PDB file of C-alpha atoms and ligand atoms in Angstrom:
ATOM      1  CA  MET G   1     -21.769   8.652   8.602  1.00 90.00           C
ATOM      2  CA  THR G   2     -17.801   8.832   7.703  1.00 92.00           C
ATOM      3  CA  THR G   3     -16.308  12.447   7.407  1.00 96.00           C
ATOM      4  CA  TYR G   4     -13.931  12.693   4.891  1.00 97.00           C
ATOM      5  CA  TRP G   5     -11.544  15.590   4.205  1.00 97.00           C
ATOM      6  CA  ARG G   6      -8.226  16.051   2.340  1.00 97.00           C
ATOM      7  CA  ALA G   7      -4.769  14.614   3.313  1.00 98.00           C
ATOM      8  CA  HIS G   8      -2.199  17.369   2.639  1.00 98.00           C
ATOM      9  CA  GLU G   9       0.173  15.564   4.700  1.00 97.00           C
ATOM     10  CA  VAL G  10      -0.227  12.272   3.110  1.00 98.00           C
ATOM     11  CA  GLU G  11      -0.135  13.955  -0.314  1.00 98.00           C
ATOM     12  CA  LYS G  12       3.273  15.178   0.415  1.00 98.00           C
ATOM     13  CA  ILE G  13       4.398  11.657   1.434  1.00 98.00           C
ATOM     14  CA  VAL G  14       3.173  10.451  -1.999  1.00 98.00           C
ATOM     15  CA  GLU G  15       4.749  13.399  -4.494  1.00 97.00           C
ATOM     16  CA  LYS G  16       7.891  12.259  -2.477  1.00 97.00           C
ATOM     17  CA  LEU G  17       7.959   8.561  -2.734  1.00 97.00           C
ATOM     18  CA  VAL G  18       6.338   8.667  -6.335  1.00 97.00           C
ATOM     19  CA  PRO G  19       9.831   9.698  -8.143  1.00 95.00           C
ATOM     20  CA  GLU G  20      11.691   7.524  -5.711  1.00 96.00           C
ATOM     21  CA  HIS G  21       9.886   4.337  -5.775  1.00 96.00           C
ATOM     22  CA  HIS G  22       7.043   4.191  -7.863  1.00 96.00           C
ATOM     23  CA  GLU G  23       8.246   5.688 -11.214  1.00 93.00           C
ATOM     24  CA  HIS G  24       5.584   3.602 -13.261  1.00 92.00           C
ATOM     25  CA  LEU G  25       3.190   5.977 -11.563  1.00 94.00           C
ATOM     26  CA  ALA G  26       5.338   9.373 -12.180  1.00 91.00           C
ATOM     27  CA  ARG G  27       5.192   7.919 -16.066  1.00 88.00           C
ATOM     28  CA  THR G  28       1.589   8.117 -16.062  1.00 86.00           C
ATOM     29  CA  ASP G  29      -1.002  10.868 -16.127  1.00 82.00           C
ATOM     30  CA  VAL G  30      -2.903   9.149 -12.952  1.00 90.00           C
ATOM     31  CA  THR G  31      -3.848  11.424 -10.414  1.00 92.00           C
ATOM     32  CA  ILE G  32      -3.628   9.971  -6.854  1.00 96.00           C
ATOM     33  CA  ARG G  33      -5.934  11.658  -3.902  1.00 96.00           C
ATOM     34  CA  CYS G  34      -5.315  11.188  -0.462  1.00 98.00           C
ATOM     35  CA  VAL G  35      -8.300  11.478   2.071  1.00 98.00           C
ATOM     36  CA  PHE G  36      -8.513  11.421   5.800  1.00 98.00           C
ATOM     37  CA  ARG G  37     -11.538   9.602   7.486  1.00 96.00           C
ATOM     38  CA  ASP G  38     -12.766  10.367  10.758  1.00 95.00           C
ATOM     39  CA  THR G  39     -13.539   6.428  11.964  1.00 91.00           C
ATOM     40  CA  ALA G  40     -11.080   3.916  11.655  1.00 89.00           C
ATOM     41  CA  ALA G  41     -12.520   0.501  10.049  1.00 87.00           C
ATOM     42  CA  LYS G  42     -11.257  -2.993  11.869  1.00 87.00           C
ATOM     43  CA  SER G  43     -10.462  -5.860   9.850  1.00 85.00           C
ATOM     44  CA  ARG G  44      -9.920  -9.572  11.403  1.00 82.00           C
ATOM     45  CA  GLY G  45      -9.701  -7.632  14.839  1.00 85.00           C
ATOM     46  CA  TRP G  46      -7.106  -5.025  13.685  1.00 87.00           C
ATOM     47  CA  ILE G  47      -7.383  -1.489  12.921  1.00 89.00           C
ATOM     48  CA  VAL G  48      -7.181  -0.825   9.313  1.00 92.00           C
ATOM     49  CA  LEU G  49      -4.222   2.048   9.008  1.00 95.00           C
ATOM     50  CA  GLY G  50      -4.715   2.507   5.274  1.00 96.00           C
ATOM     51  CA  LYS G  51      -6.679   1.671   2.078  1.00 96.00           C
ATOM     52  CA  ALA G  52      -5.721   1.507  -1.639  1.00 97.00           C
ATOM     53  CA  ARG G  53      -8.340   2.165  -3.527  1.00 96.00           C
ATOM     54  CA  LYS G  54      -9.534   3.051  -7.548  1.00 96.00           C
ATOM     55  CA  VAL G  55     -12.407   5.420  -8.651  1.00 94.00           C
ATOM     56  CA  SER G  56     -13.185   4.325 -12.002  1.00 89.00           C
ATOM     57  CA  GLY G  57     -16.485   4.520 -14.009  1.00 87.00           C
ATOM     58  CA  LEU G  58     -19.518   6.911 -13.263  1.00 88.00           C
ATOM     59  CA  ALA G  59     -18.355   7.644 -10.385  1.00 88.00           C
ATOM     60  CA  ALA G  60     -15.097   8.853 -11.573  1.00 87.00           C
ATOM     61  CA  HIS G  61     -16.867  10.439 -14.356  1.00 83.00           C
ATOM     62  CA  LEU G  62     -19.122  12.472 -12.142  1.00 85.00           C
ATOM     63  CA  VAL G  63     -16.345  13.725 -10.450  1.00 83.00           C
ATOM     64  CA  GLY G  64     -14.410  14.982 -13.371  1.00 77.00           C
ATOM     65  CA  LEU G  65     -17.257  16.773 -14.492  1.00 73.00           C
ATOM     66  CA  VAL G  66     -17.941  18.579 -11.089  1.00 70.00           C
ATOM     67  CA  ARG G  67     -13.978  19.637 -11.639  1.00 67.00           C
ATOM     68  CA  LYS G  68     -13.737  20.511 -15.139  1.00 62.00           C
ATOM     69  CA  ASP G  69     -16.917  21.463 -16.978  1.00 53.00           C
ATOM     70  CA  ASP G  70     -15.786  19.606 -20.332  1.00 55.00           C
ATOM     71  CA  LEU G  71     -14.042  16.326 -19.365  1.00 51.00           C
ATOM     72  CA  GLY G  72     -13.431  15.307 -23.219  1.00 59.00           C
ATOM     73  CA  ASP G  73     -12.250  12.010 -23.845  1.00 59.00           C
ATOM     74  CA  ASP G  74      -9.666  12.519 -21.038  1.00 62.00           C
ATOM     75  CA  PRO G  75      -9.287   9.343 -18.467  1.00 60.00           C
ATOM     76  CA  ALA G  76     -11.622  10.125 -15.463  1.00 79.00           C
ATOM     77  CA  ASP G  77     -10.252   7.415 -13.279  1.00 90.00           C
ATOM     78  CA  PHE G  78      -7.886   8.203 -10.338  1.00 93.00           C
ATOM     79  CA  PHE G  79      -6.572   6.400  -7.351  1.00 97.00           C
ATOM     80  CA  VAL G  80      -7.510   7.307  -3.384  1.00 97.00           C
ATOM     81  CA  ILE G  81      -5.158   6.840  -0.514  1.00 98.00           C
ATOM     82  CA  GLU G  82      -7.891   6.584   2.392  1.00 97.00           C
ATOM     83  CA  VAL G  83      -6.222   7.229   6.096  1.00 97.00           C
ATOM     84  CA  PRO G  84      -8.407   6.956   9.422  1.00 97.00           C
ATOM     85  CA  HIS G  85      -6.850  10.160  10.910  1.00 96.00           C
ATOM     86  CA  GLU G  86      -6.815   8.918  14.811  1.00 93.00           C
ATOM     87  CA  PRO G  87      -4.261   6.346  14.352  1.00 94.00           C
ATOM     88  CA  TRP G  88      -2.328   8.218  11.689  1.00 96.00           C
ATOM     89  CA  VAL G  89      -1.503  11.151  14.131  1.00 96.00           C
ATOM     90  CA  ASN G  90      -0.096   8.388  16.747  1.00 94.00           C
ATOM     91  CA  LEU G  91       2.035   6.917  14.000  1.00 95.00           C
ATOM     92  CA  THR G  92       6.095   7.939  13.833  1.00 96.00           C
ATOM     93  CA  GLN G  93       6.942  10.254  10.851  1.00 97.00           C
ATOM     94  CA  GLU G  94       8.852   6.570   9.470  1.00 96.00           C
ATOM     95  CA  GLN G  95       5.678   4.529   9.934  1.00 96.00           C
ATOM     96  CA  ARG G  96       3.624   7.232   7.926  1.00 97.00           C
ATOM     97  CA  ILE G  97       5.954   7.244   5.166  1.00 97.00           C
ATOM     98  CA  ALA G  98       6.004   3.075   5.442  1.00 97.00           C
ATOM     99  CA  LEU G  99       2.326   2.992   5.204  1.00 97.00           C
ATOM    100  CA  VAL G 100       1.940   5.410   2.387  1.00 98.00           C
ATOM    101  CA  ASP G 101       4.643   3.298   0.561  1.00 97.00           C
ATOM    102  CA  HIS G 102       2.609   0.467   1.198  1.00 97.00           C
ATOM    103  CA  GLU G 103      -0.817   1.833  -0.209  1.00 97.00           C
ATOM    104  CA  LEU G 104       1.403   3.003  -3.216  1.00 97.00           C
ATOM    105  CA  CYS G 105       2.626  -0.753  -3.750  1.00 97.00           C
ATOM    106  CA  HIS G 106      -1.119  -1.344  -4.456  1.00 97.00           C
ATOM    107  CA  PHE G 107      -1.398   1.109  -7.452  1.00 97.00           C
ATOM    108  CA  TRP G 108      -0.690  -0.245 -10.636  1.00 96.00           C
ATOM    109  CA  VAL G 109      -1.687   1.365 -14.646  1.00 93.00           C
ATOM    110  CA  ALA G 110      -2.279  -1.022 -16.889  1.00 92.00           C
ATOM    111  CA  LEU G 111      -0.931  -0.159 -20.134  1.00 87.00           C
ATOM    112  CA  PRO G 112      -2.705  -1.168 -23.766  1.00 87.00           C
ATOM    113  CA  ASP G 113      -0.991  -2.629 -26.381  1.00 89.00           C
ATOM    114  CA  ASP G 114      -2.883  -0.364 -28.659  1.00 88.00           C
ATOM    115  CA  PRO G 115      -2.386   3.032 -28.120  1.00 82.00           C
ATOM    116  CA  ASP G 116      -5.758   3.986 -28.945  1.00 83.00           C
ATOM    117  CA  GLU G 117      -7.255   1.972 -25.991  1.00 84.00           C
ATOM    118  CA  PRO G 118      -7.621   3.427 -22.589  1.00 81.00           C
ATOM    119  CA  ARG G 119      -5.118   2.535 -19.669  1.00 84.00           C
ATOM    120  CA  ARG G 120      -6.685   0.511 -16.891  1.00 90.00           C
ATOM    121  CA  LEU G 121      -6.119   1.342 -13.200  1.00 94.00           C
ATOM    122  CA  VAL G 122      -5.161  -1.728 -11.319  1.00 95.00           C
ATOM    123  CA  ILE G 123      -5.400  -2.426  -7.236  1.00 96.00           C
ATOM    124  CA  LEU G 124      -2.551  -5.125  -6.716  1.00 96.00           C
ATOM    125  CA  GLY G 125      -2.960  -7.723  -4.027  1.00 94.00           C
ATOM    126  CA  HIS G 126      -0.025  -8.148  -1.457  1.00 93.00           C
ATOM    127  CA  ASP G 127       3.198 -10.048  -2.341  1.00 91.00           C
ATOM    128  CA  LEU G 128       2.139 -12.357   0.431  1.00 93.00           C
ATOM    129  CA  GLU G 129      -0.882 -13.941   2.132  1.00 91.00           C
ATOM    130  CA  GLU G 130       0.181 -16.229   4.724  1.00 93.00           C
ATOM    131  CA  PHE G 131      -0.644 -17.538   8.379  1.00 93.00           C
ATOM    132  CA  LYS G 132       1.846 -16.912  11.219  1.00 93.00           C
ATOM    133  CA  ALA G 133       0.891 -20.608  12.618  1.00 95.00           C
ATOM    134  CA  ILE G 134       1.688 -22.439   9.161  1.00 96.00           C
ATOM    135  CA  VAL G 135       5.398 -20.907   9.098  1.00 95.00           C
ATOM    136  CA  GLU G 136       5.551 -21.845  12.613  1.00 94.00           C
ATOM    137  CA  ARG G 137       4.829 -25.604  11.534  1.00 96.00           C
ATOM    138  CA  HIS G 138       6.025 -25.946   8.185  1.00 96.00           C
ATOM    139  CA  GLY G 139       8.530 -23.185   7.716  1.00 95.00           C
ATOM    140  CA  LEU G 140       9.526 -21.457   4.212  1.00 95.00           C
ATOM    141  CA  TRP G 141       6.997 -23.809   2.545  1.00 95.00           C
ATOM    142  CA  LYS G 142       6.853 -21.938  -0.859  1.00 95.00           C
ATOM    143  CA  PRO G 143       9.146 -19.309  -2.780  1.00 94.00           C
ATOM    144  CA  ASP G 144       6.822 -16.579  -1.573  1.00 94.00           C
ATOM    145  CA  VAL G 145       7.096 -17.242   1.561  1.00 95.00           C
ATOM    146  CA  LYS G 146      10.638 -17.843   1.163  1.00 94.00           C
ATOM    147  CA  SER G 147      11.507 -14.545  -0.335  1.00 94.00           C
ATOM    148  CA  PHE G 148       9.221 -12.534   2.081  1.00 93.00           C
ATOM    149  CA  ALA G 149      11.525 -14.231   4.770  1.00 93.00           C
ATOM    150  CA  LYS G 150      14.654 -13.279   2.976  1.00 93.00           C
ATOM    151  CA  ALA G 151      13.814  -9.369   3.025  1.00 92.00           C
ATOM    152  CA  ALA G 152      12.436  -9.520   6.211  1.00 91.00           C
ATOM    153  CA  SER G 153      15.610 -11.202   7.642  1.00 90.00           C
ATOM    154  CA  GLN G 154      18.073  -8.492   6.098  1.00 89.00           C
ATOM    155  CA  GLN G 155      16.061  -6.128   8.254  1.00 88.00           C
ATOM    156  CA  LEU G 156      16.794  -8.204  11.471  1.00 83.00           C
ATOM    157  CA  SER G 157      20.130  -7.344  13.462  1.00 73.00           C
ATOM    158  CA  ILE G 158      21.586  -9.859  15.966  1.00 60.00           C
ATOM    159  CA  ASP G 159      20.037  -7.090  18.586  1.00 63.00           C
ATOM    160  CA  ASP G 160      16.595  -7.723  17.686  1.00 68.00           C
ATOM    161  CA  LEU G 161      16.479 -11.239  18.549  1.00 61.00           C
ATOM    162  CA  GLU G 162      16.411 -12.927  21.874  1.00 61.00           C
ATOM    163  CA  PRO G 163      19.802 -15.057  23.168  1.00 56.00           C
ATOM    164  CA  GLY G 164      17.886 -18.273  22.178  1.00 56.00           C
ATOM    165  CA  GLU G 165      17.302 -16.532  18.741  1.00 53.00           C
ATOM    166  CA  VAL G 166      20.716 -15.699  18.197  1.00 50.00           C
ATOM    167  CA  PHE G 167      21.976 -19.076  19.474  1.00 47.00           C
ATOM    168  CA  ASN G 168      19.164 -21.002  17.179  1.00 46.00           C
ATOM    169  CA  ARG G 169      20.265 -18.582  14.205  1.00 46.00           C
ATOM    170  CA  ILE G 170      24.095 -19.536  14.400  1.00 46.00           C
ATOM    171  CA  ALA G 171      23.520 -23.199  15.042  1.00 42.00           C
ATOM    172  CA  PRO G 172      23.856 -25.692  12.183  1.00 42.00           C
ATOM    173  CA  VAL G 173      20.446 -26.468  10.811  1.00 40.00           C
ATOM    174  CA  ASP G 174      19.168 -30.078  10.470  1.00 42.00           C
ATOM    175  CA  GLU G 175      17.469 -29.694   7.359  1.00 40.00           C
ATOM    176  CA  SER G 176      15.782 -33.275   7.496  1.00 38.00           C
TER     177      SER G 176
HETATM  178 ZN1   ZN X   1      -2.427  -3.346   1.639  1.00 50.80          ZN
END
């Protein structure tokens, strides 16, 4: 069975990143809880470094009842960042911040047009779902692939590239 415990280190990074880059979360009353888990899950052969979840419905209501005797009409749902502890301890601080920033990008609070309706917590998907092989074979074939590649290329310096790649990069490209 998986064991969970409160992740203070992750919470500290959340507290720093939310006002800096995730202002829409700061503007609502939504709670973000952070937990470590003792085992790391695998997905398609890769170790999962973190997971963004929302807790809503009955589970959230029961948690609320445990924490406050009278929950009233307060929205009880909340977000959770779940981080397996073992890979976390081997990450650099920069990688940890990037991971937490990534998980925060999954969180969205949908506000209703009618203020009497409750707000809704949403887990957003990634900006890009693509196979490396498709980009290798077909290039930047649609707008989301293109804008992702553009952002990634701005992070590359000439030093990151192999000599042949520098040549490819500066050589005129045949678009045909
Ligand atoms: Zn993700």
